[in-house]
Coordinates of N, CA and C and ligand atoms in Angstrom, one line a residue:
X1379 N -48.6 118.6 156.2 CA -47.5 119.1 156.8 C -46.0 118.4 156.5
X1380 N -45.9 117.2 156.0 CA -45.0 116.4 155.8 C -44.8 116.5 154.3
X1381 N -45.4 117.1 153.4 CA -44.9 117.5 152.1 C -43.5 117.2 151.7
X1382 N -43.1 118.9 152.5 CA -41.6 119.3 152.0 C -40.6 117.9 152.5
X1383 N -41.2 117.9 154.1 CA -40.0 116.3 153.9 C -39.5 115.3 153.0
X1384 N -41.2 114.5 152.5 CA -40.8 113.9 151.8 C -39.9 114.2 150.4
X1385 N -40.8 115.4 149.9 CA -40.0 115.7 148.5 C -38.6 115.7 148.7
X1386 N -38.0 116.1 150.0 CA -36.8 116.5 150.0 C -36.0 115.4 150.2
X1387 N -36.7 114.0 150.6 CA -36.1 112.6 150.6 C -36.1 112.3 149.2
X1388 N -37.2 112.5 148.4 CA -37.2 111.7 147.1 C -36.6 112.8 146.5
X1389 N -36.2 114.0 146.7 CA -34.8 114.7 145.6 C -33.7 114.1 145.8
X1390 N -33.4 113.5 147.2 CA -31.5 112.9 147.7 C -31.9 111.6 146.9
X1391 N -33.1 110.9 147.2 CA -33.2 109.8 146.4 C -32.6 109.3 145.2
X1392 N -33.3 110.4 143.9 CA -33.2 110.8 143.0 C -31.8 111.4 142.9
X1393 N -31.1 111.9 143.3 CA -29.6 112.6 143.2 C -28.7 111.1 143.3
X1394 N -29.2 110.6 144.1 CA -28.1 108.9 144.3 C -28.5 108.4 143.1
X1395 N -30.0 108.2 142.5 CA -29.8 107.4 141.6 C -29.3 108.0 140.1
X1396 N -29.5 109.8 140.1 CA -28.8 110.0 138.5 C -27.5 109.8 139.2
X1397 N -26.6 110.2 140.1 CA -25.2 109.7 140.7 C -24.5 108.3 140.6
X1398 N -25.7 107.3 140.2 CA -25.2 105.8 140.4 C -25.3 106.0 138.8
X1399 N -25.8 106.7 138.1 CA -26.2 106.3 136.5 C -25.0 107.1 135.6
X1400 N -24.1 108.2 136.1 CA -22.9 108.8 135.9 C -21.8 107.4 135.6
X1401 N -21.1 107.7 134.4 CA -20.1 106.8 134.1 C -18.7 106.8 135.2
X1402 N -18.0 106.0 135.5 CA -17.3 106.0 136.3 C -15.8 107.1 135.8
X1403 N -15.5 107.5 136.8 CA -13.9 108.6 136.2 C -13.1 107.1 135.3
X1404 N -13.3 107.8 133.8 CA -11.9 106.9 133.0 C -10.8 106.9 134.0
X1405 N -10.5 105.3 133.8 CA -8.5 105.1 134.2 C -8.1 105.8 133.3
X1406 N -6.4 105.9 133.5 CA -5.9 106.6 133.0 C -5.1 105.6 131.7
X1407 N -5.2 106.6 130.5 CA -4.9 105.4 129.1 C -3.3 104.9 129.8
X1408 N -3.2 103.9 129.3 CA -1.8 103.0 129.3 C -1.1 104.0 128.2
X1409 N 0.1 104.6 129.0 CA 1.3 104.6 127.7 C 1.6 102.9 127.0
X1410 N 1.7 103.2 125.9 CA 2.3 102.4 125.0 C 3.7 102.3 125.1
X1411 N 3.8 100.9 125.4 CA 5.4 100.3 125.3 C 5.9 101.2 124.0
X1412 N 7.2 101.9 124.4 CA 7.7 103.0 123.4 C 8.8 101.2 122.1
X1413 N 8.5 101.6 121.0 CA 9.3 100.9 119.8 C 10.5 100.6 120.9
X1414 N 11.0 99.0 120.3 CA 12.4 98.7 121.1 C 13.0 97.7 120.4
X1415 N 14.3 97.4 120.0 CA 14.4 96.3 119.5 C 14.6 95.3 121.2
X1416 N 14.2 94.3 120.8 CA 14.3 93.3 122.4 C 15.7 92.9 122.4
X1417 N 16.0 91.6 123.4 CA 17.6 91.8 123.6 C 17.8 90.7 122.7
X1418 N 16.6 90.0 122.8 CA 16.9 88.5 122.4 C 17.0 89.2 120.6
X1419 N 16.9 90.0 119.9 CA 17.2 90.6 118.5 C 18.1 90.8 118.4
X1420 N 19.0 91.8 119.3 CA 20.2 91.9 119.3 C 21.3 90.7 119.7
X1421 N 20.9 89.5 120.1 CA 21.7 88.2 120.2 C 22.1 88.5 121.5
X1422 N 21.5 88.6 122.8 CA 21.5 88.7 124.2 C 21.9 87.1 124.5
X1423 N 22.5 87.0 125.0 CA 22.8 85.5 126.1 C 22.5 86.2 127.3
X1424 N 21.1 85.5 127.3 CA 20.4 85.6 128.7 C 21.3 85.2 130.2
X1425 N 20.9 86.0 131.2 CA 21.9 85.6 132.5 C 21.4 84.2 133.4
X1426 N 22.3 83.7 134.0 CA 21.1 82.7 134.8 C 20.2 83.3 136.0
X1427 N 18.6 83.2 135.4 CA 18.1 83.5 136.7 C 18.3 83.5 138.1
X1428 N 19.0 82.4 138.5 CA 18.9 82.3 139.9 C 20.2 83.0 140.5
X1429 N 20.6 83.9 139.8 CA 22.2 84.9 139.8 C 21.6 86.0 140.2
X1430 N 20.8 86.6 139.6 CA 20.0 87.9 139.5 C 19.1 88.2 140.6
X1431 N 19.2 89.4 141.0 CA 18.4 90.0 141.9 C 17.7 90.6 141.5
X1432 N 16.2 90.2 142.3 CA 14.7 90.8 141.6 C 14.8 92.2 142.2
X1433 N 13.8 93.1 142.0 CA 13.8 94.0 142.7 C 12.8 94.9 142.2
X1434 N 12.1 95.9 142.7 CA 10.8 96.9 142.5 C 11.3 98.0 142.3
X1435 N 10.8 98.6 141.1 CA 11.0 100.0 140.4 C 10.3 100.7 141.0
X1436 N 11.5 101.6 141.8 CA 11.2 102.9 142.6 C 11.6 104.3 141.8
X1437 N 12.8 104.2 141.1 CA 13.4 105.1 140.4 C 13.9 105.1 139.2
X1438 N 13.8 106.3 138.2 CA 14.6 106.0 137.2 C 15.7 107.3 136.8
X1439 N 16.7 106.2 136.4 CA 18.1 106.9 136.6 C 18.6 106.9 135.0
X1440 N 18.9 108.2 134.5 CA 19.4 108.4 133.1 C 21.3 108.5 133.3
X1441 N 21.9 107.8 132.5 CA 23.3 107.9 132.0 C 23.2 107.8 130.7
X1442 N 24.9 108.1 130.6 CA 25.7 108.4 129.3 C 26.6 106.7 129.2
X1443 N 26.7 106.5 127.8 CA 27.9 105.3 127.8 C 29.6 106.0 128.4
X1444 N 29.8 107.6 128.0 CA 31.1 107.6 129.1 C 32.3 107.9 127.9
X1445 N 31.8 107.4 126.3 CA 33.0 107.2 126.1 C 32.3 107.4 124.4
X1446 N 33.5 108.0 123.4 CA 32.7 108.4 122.2 C 32.4 106.9 121.6
X1447 N 31.2 107.3 120.8 CA 30.6 106.1 120.3 C 30.8 106.4 118.9
X1448 N 31.8 105.3 118.5 CA 32.2 105.5 116.9 C 30.7 105.6 115.9
X1449 N 31.0 106.5 115.3 CA 29.4 106.6 113.9 C 29.8 105.3 113.2
X1450 N 28.7 104.8 112.5 CA 28.7 103.6 111.4 C 29.0 102.3 113.0
X1451 N 28.8 102.5 114.2 CA 29.3 101.0 115.0 C 28.2 100.6 114.8
X1452 N 27.6 99.0 114.5 CA 26.1 98.5 114.6 C 25.7 98.4 116.1
X1453 N 24.6 98.9 116.9 CA 24.0 98.7 117.9 C 24.1 97.6 118.3
X1454 N 23.5 96.7 117.1 CA 23.9 94.9 117.9 C 25.2 94.5 118.6
X1455 N 26.0 94.7 117.8 CA 26.9 94.3 118.1 C 28.0 95.2 119.6
X1456 N 27.7 96.6 119.5 CA 27.8 97.0 120.5 C 26.9 96.7 122.1
X1457 N 26.1 96.1 121.5 CA 25.4 95.6 123.0 C 25.7 94.8 122.9
X1458 N 25.8 93.3 122.2 CA 26.5 92.5 122.6 C 28.1 91.9 123.0
X1459 N 29.0 93.1 122.7 CA 30.3 93.7 123.3 C 30.5 94.1 124.9
X1460 N 29.2 94.8 124.8 CA 29.1 95.4 126.3 C 28.7 94.5 127.1
X1461 N 27.9 93.3 126.6 CA 27.9 92.0 127.6 C 28.8 91.3 127.9
X1462 N 29.5 91.2 127.0 CA 30.5 90.2 126.6 C 31.7 90.9 128.0
X1463 N 31.8 92.1 127.9 CA 32.7 93.1 128.6 C 32.3 93.1 129.9
X1464 N 31.0 93.5 130.3 CA 30.3 93.2 131.7 C 30.8 92.2 132.2
X1465 N 30.7 90.8 131.6 CA 30.8 89.3 132.3 C 32.5 88.8 132.5
X1466 N 33.2 89.6 131.4 CA 34.6 89.6 131.7 C 34.9 90.3 132.3
X1467 N 35.1 91.6 132.7 CA 35.8 92.4 132.9 C 35.3 92.7 134.7
X1468 N 34.0 92.4 134.8 CA 33.2 93.6 135.8 C 32.8 92.2 136.7
X1469 N 32.5 91.0 135.8 CA 31.9 89.6 136.9 C 30.4 90.1 137.2
X1470 N 29.8 91.1 136.1 CA 28.3 91.0 136.6 C 27.8 89.7 135.5
X1471 N 26.2 89.9 135.7 CA 25.8 88.9 134.8 C 25.1 89.1 133.4
X1472 N 25.1 90.7 133.4 CA 24.4 91.3 132.4 C 25.0 92.0 131.9
X1473 N 24.4 93.0 131.1 CA 24.6 94.7 130.6 C 24.2 95.3 131.9
X1474 N 24.9 96.5 132.2 CA 24.3 97.1 133.4 C 23.4 97.5 133.3
X1475 N 22.7 98.0 132.3 CA 21.5 99.1 132.2 C 20.0 98.2 131.6
X1476 N 19.1 99.0 131.7 CA 17.8 98.0 131.5 C 17.2 98.9 129.7
X1477 N 17.7 99.9 129.7 CA 17.3 100.4 128.1 C 18.4 101.1 127.5
X1478 N 18.8 101.2 126.1 CA 19.8 101.9 126.0 C 19.4 102.7 124.5
X1479 N 19.7 103.7 124.7 CA 19.5 104.6 123.4 C 20.8 104.5 122.0
X1480 N 20.4 104.4 120.7 CA 21.3 104.8 120.0 C 21.5 106.2 119.8
X1481 N 22.6 106.4 118.7 CA 22.8 107.6 117.9 C 21.9 108.6 117.6
X1482 N 21.0 107.5 116.9 CA 19.7 108.0 116.1 C 19.0 108.1 116.8
X1483 N 18.4 107.6 118.3 CA 17.6 107.7 118.5 C 16.7 106.6 119.0
X1484 N 17.1 105.3 118.6 CA 16.1 104.0 118.4 C 16.4 103.6 119.8
X1485 N 15.8 102.9 120.6 CA 15.8 102.2 121.8 C 16.1 100.8 121.6
X1486 N 16.4 100.2 122.8 CA 17.3 98.7 122.6 C 17.0 98.6 123.7
X1487 N 16.4 96.7 124.2 CA 16.0 96.7 125.2 C 17.2 96.3 126.1
X1488 N 17.9 96.2 127.3 CA 19.0 95.6 128.1 C 19.2 94.4 128.6
X1489 N 19.6 94.7 130.1 CA 18.8 93.8 131.0 C 17.8 93.6 131.1
X1490 N 17.0 92.6 131.3 CA 15.9 92.2 132.2 C 15.6 93.1 133.0
X1491 N 14.1 93.9 133.0 CA 13.9 95.1 133.8 C 13.2 94.9 135.4
X1492 N 13.2 93.0 135.3 CA 13.0 93.2 136.8 C 14.2 92.4 137.9
X1493 N 15.5 92.8 137.1 CA 16.4 92.3 138.0 C 17.4 93.8 137.8
X1494 N 17.7 94.2 139.0 CA 18.7 95.4 139.6 C 19.4 95.8 138.5
X1495 N 20.1 96.7 138.3 CA 20.8 96.8 136.9 C 22.6 97.2 138.5
X1496 N 23.6 97.5 137.2 CA 24.6 97.5 137.9 C 25.3 99.3 137.9
X1497 N 26.3 99.5 138.8 CA 27.1 100.2 138.8 C 28.9 100.2 139.4
X1498 N 29.7 101.4 138.5 CA 30.9 101.1 139.0 C 31.0 102.1 140.2
X1499 N 30.0 103.0 140.8 CA 30.3 103.8 141.4 C 29.2 103.7 143.0
X1500 N 29.1 104.3 143.7 CA 28.8 103.8 145.4 C 27.2 104.0 145.4
X1501 N 26.2 104.3 144.6 CA 25.2 104.4 145.2 C 24.1 103.0 144.6
X1502 N 23.5 102.6 145.3 CA 22.7 101.3 145.0 C 22.0 101.2 143.7
X1503 N 22.1 100.9 143.0 CA 20.9 101.0 141.8 C 19.9 99.7 142.3
X1504 N 19.7 99.3 142.8 CA 18.4 98.5 143.4 C 17.3 99.6 143.2
X1505 N 16.2 99.0 142.4 CA 15.1 99.4 142.5 C 14.8 100.9 141.4
X1506 N 16.1 100.8 140.7 CA 16.1 101.8 139.7 C 16.2 101.1 138.3
X1507 N 15.3 101.9 137.8 CA 15.0 101.8 136.0 C 16.5 101.9 135.4
X1508 N 17.4 101.7 134.5 CA 18.9 102.3 134.2 C 18.7 102.6 132.7
X1509 N 18.5 104.2 132.2 CA 18.8 104.3 130.7 C 20.1 104.7 130.3
X1510 N 20.2 104.1 129.4 CA 21.8 104.7 128.8 C 21.5 105.2 127.9
X1511 N 22.2 106.3 127.8 CA 22.4 106.9 126.1 C 23.5 106.8 125.4
X1512 N 24.0 106.3 124.2 CA 25.3 106.4 123.8 C 25.9 107.2 123.4
X1513 N 27.4 107.5 123.8 CA 28.4 108.7 123.5 C 28.6 109.3 124.6
X1514 N 29.9 110.4 124.4 CA 30.1 110.9 126.0 C 29.1 112.2 125.6
X1515 N 28.9 112.6 126.7 CA 27.7 114.3 126.7 C 28.7 114.9 127.2
X1516 N 29.9 114.3 127.7 CA 31.1 115.6 128.3 C 31.5 116.6 127.1
X1517 N 31.3 115.7 125.5 CA 31.8 116.2 124.0 C 30.7 117.0 123.3
X1518 N 29.8 116.0 123.1 CA 28.5 116.2 121.8 C 27.6 116.5 123.1
X1519 N 26.9 116.8 122.0 CA 24.8 117.3 122.5 C 24.1 116.4 121.9
X1520 N 23.5 115.8 123.0 CA 22.3 114.9 122.4 C 21.4 115.5 121.5
X1521 N 21.1 114.9 120.8 CA 19.8 115.4 119.3 C 18.7 115.2 120.6
X1522 N 17.5 115.7 119.6 CA 16.1 115.9 119.8 C 15.7 114.5 120.0
X1523 N 16.1 113.7 118.8 CA 15.7 112.5 118.6 C 15.6 111.5 120.0
X1524 N 17.4 111.9 120.7 CA 17.3 111.0 121.6 C 16.8 111.8 122.9
X1525 N 16.7 112.7 123.0 CA 15.8 113.5 124.4 C 14.7 112.7 124.2
X1526 N 13.9 112.7 122.5 CA 12.6 112.4 122.8 C 12.3 111.0 123.2
X1527 N 13.1 110.1 122.9 CA 13.4 108.6 123.4 C 13.0 108.7 125.0
X1528 N 14.4 109.5 125.8 CA 14.3 109.7 126.3 C 12.9 109.4 127.5
X1529 N 12.5 110.4 127.2 CA 11.0 111.3 127.7 C 10.7 110.1 127.5
X1530 N 10.1 109.7 126.2 CA 8.7 108.6 126.0 C 8.7 107.3 126.7
X1531 N 10.0 107.1 127.3 CA 10.6 105.5 128.0 C 10.5 106.2 129.3
X1532 N 11.1 107.2 129.7 CA 10.7 107.4 131.1 C 9.2 107.9 131.9
X1533 N 8.4 108.1 130.6 CA 7.2 108.3 131.1 C 6.6 107.3 130.8
X1534 N 6.7 105.7 130.3 CA 6.2 104.6 130.0 C 6.2 104.0 131.1
X1535 N 7.9 104.5 132.0 CA 8.4 103.9 133.1 C 7.2 104.2 134.2
X1536 N 7.7 105.7 134.0 CA 7.0 106.5 135.8 C 5.4 105.9 135.5
X1537 N 4.8 105.8 134.7 CA 3.4 105.2 134.6 C 2.6 103.8 135.3
X1538 N 4.0 103.0 134.6 CA 3.4 101.7 134.8 C 4.2 101.2 136.2
X1539 N 5.1 101.7 136.8 CA 5.7 101.5 138.2 C 5.3 102.5 138.6
X1540 N 4.3 103.5 138.6 CA 3.9 104.4 139.9 C 5.5 105.0 140.1
X1541 N 6.6 105.9 139.7 CA 7.1 106.1 139.9 C 7.5 107.8 140.1
X1542 N 7.0 108.5 140.9 CA 6.9 110.0 141.2 C 7.8 111.0 140.6
X1543 N 7.7 112.0 139.9 CA 8.7 112.7 139.4 C 9.8 113.0 139.9
X1544 N 9.8 113.4 141.3 CA 11.1 113.3 141.9 C 12.1 112.4 141.8
X1545 N 11.4 111.4 141.4 CA 12.8 110.0 141.7 C 13.0 109.5 140.4
X1546 N 13.1 110.6 139.2 CA 13.2 110.7 138.0 C 14.6 111.6 137.7
X1547 N 16.1 111.0 137.8 CA 17.2 111.9 138.2 C 18.3 111.3 137.3
X1548 N 19.5 111.6 137.2 CA 20.5 111.0 136.9 C 21.6 110.4 137.6
X1549 N 22.3 109.9 137.0 CA 23.7 108.9 137.7 C 24.1 109.7 138.7
X1550 N 24.6 111.4 138.4 CA 25.1 112.0 139.2 C 24.3 112.5 140.5
X1551 N 23.3 112.4 140.7 CA 22.2 113.0 141.2 C 22.9 111.8 142.8
X1552 N 22.7 110.8 142.2 CA 22.8 109.8 143.2 C 24.0 109.7 143.5
X1553 N 25.3 110.2 143.0 CA 27.0 109.7 142.8 C 27.5 110.9 143.0
X1554 N 28.5 110.8 143.8 CA 29.5 112.2 143.6 C 30.4 111.6 142.9
X1555 N 30.7 110.2 142.3 CA 31.8 109.7 141.9 C 32.2 109.6 140.5
X1556 N 30.6 110.9 140.0 CA 30.9 110.6 138.5 C 30.5 111.8 137.9
X1557 N 30.4 112.0 136.6 CA 29.8 113.3 135.8 C 28.6 112.7 134.9
X1558 N 28.5 111.5 135.0 CA 27.7 111.4 134.4 C 26.3 111.7 134.7
X1559 N 25.4 111.7 133.5 CA 25.5 111.1 131.8 C 26.1 112.7 131.4
X1560 N 26.6 113.4 131.9 CA 27.9 113.9 130.8 C 27.3 115.5 130.7
X1561 N 27.7 116.8 131.2 CA 27.2 118.0 131.3 C 25.7 118.4 129.9
X1562 N 26.4 118.2 129.2 CA 25.8 118.6 127.6 C 24.3 117.6 127.7
X1563 N 24.4 116.6 128.6 CA 23.1 115.7 128.7 C 21.9 116.5 130.0
X1564 N 23.3 116.5 130.9 CA 22.8 116.5 132.4 C 21.9 117.8 132.4
X1565 N 22.4 118.8 131.0 CA 21.7 120.4 130.8 C 20.1 119.9 131.3
X1566 N 19.6 119.2 130.7 CA 18.3 119.0 130.4 C 17.8 118.2 132.0
X1567 N 18.2 117.5 133.1 CA 17.7 116.9 133.6 C 17.7 118.5 134.6
X1568 N 19.0 119.1 134.8 CA 19.3 119.8 135.8 C 17.9 121.2 135.5
X1569 N 17.8 121.9 134.0 CA 17.0 122.5 133.9 C 15.6 122.3 133.9
X1570 N 15.0 121.1 134.1 CA 13.9 120.7 134.4 C 12.8 120.2 133.1
X1571 N 14.1 119.9 131.7 CA 13.7 119.6 130.9 C 12.6 118.4 130.9
X1572 N 13.4 117.4 131.0 CA 13.4 115.9 131.1 C 12.2 115.7 131.8
X1573 N 12.0 116.2 132.8 CA 11.1 115.8 133.9 C 9.9 116.4 133.9
X1574 N 9.8 117.8 133.2 CA 8.4 118.5 133.1 C 8.3 117.8 131.6
X1575 N 9.0 117.3 130.8 CA 8.2 116.6 129.9 C 7.5 115.2 129.5
X1576 N 8.2 115.0 130.9 CA 7.7 113.5 131.5 C 5.9 113.3 132.0
X1577 N 6.1 114.8 132.9 CA 5.1 115.2 133.2 C 3.9 115.5 132.9
X1578 N 4.3 116.1 131.4 CA 3.2 116.8 130.3 C 2.6 115.5 129.5
X1579 N 3.8 114.2 129.7 CA 3.1 112.9 129.3 C 2.1 111.9 130.3
X1580 N 2.4 112.4 130.8 CA 1.3 111.5 131.9 C 0.5 112.4 132.7
X1581 N 0.6 113.7 132.5 CA -1.2 114.3 132.4 C -2.5 114.2 131.2
X1582 N -0.9 114.2 129.9 CA -2.3 113.7 128.9 C -2.7 112.4 128.7
X1583 N -2.2 111.6 129.6 CA -2.8 110.0 129.4 C -3.7 110.1 130.6
X1584 N -3.9 110.9 131.5 CA -4.8 110.8 132.9 C -6.1 111.0 132.6
Ligands
ZN1465 ZN1 25.9 106.4 135.2

């Protein structure tokens, strides 16, 4: 009369053994760092670390240059000029943005991501990874190449820093004082295309 009880216990033991032999669920595949020109390569003069504010990334925020990017302008020279202007005119320690996307969709490292960026408007960019696309998107349309790099960079940052999708937005979502990133780029934030594509990349990587 004990036989069924024993066999139930043995069955449970076998199930436990079988479960322990199953492979652990695989960790999400880390999205690779998108190819980019590092700051040293475009001739950045690094800021004094003791003057920089460290932060933890909680948001990803899209910007545009807001000025016409003259065709044929060398990106390295644009970035060196932006860095010098930031120091001279704004008394900032470095370029305000962490990543900059060129007219052809090439990606450039700006301010070191471990340091908080800068803004001319009322929001506090501490905790924000700042991505700038060159050009004025009140006037021009973003290219698919630029949108793709925005998405790839955001997905990589979101995965690495555990930024939830609802904290991916644009400058004007945080500030009433700007139209940045320009209506033609903002459209892709507003209609959910950019954040939706970031979500797809994250889903595929998990
Ligand atoms: Zn902005």
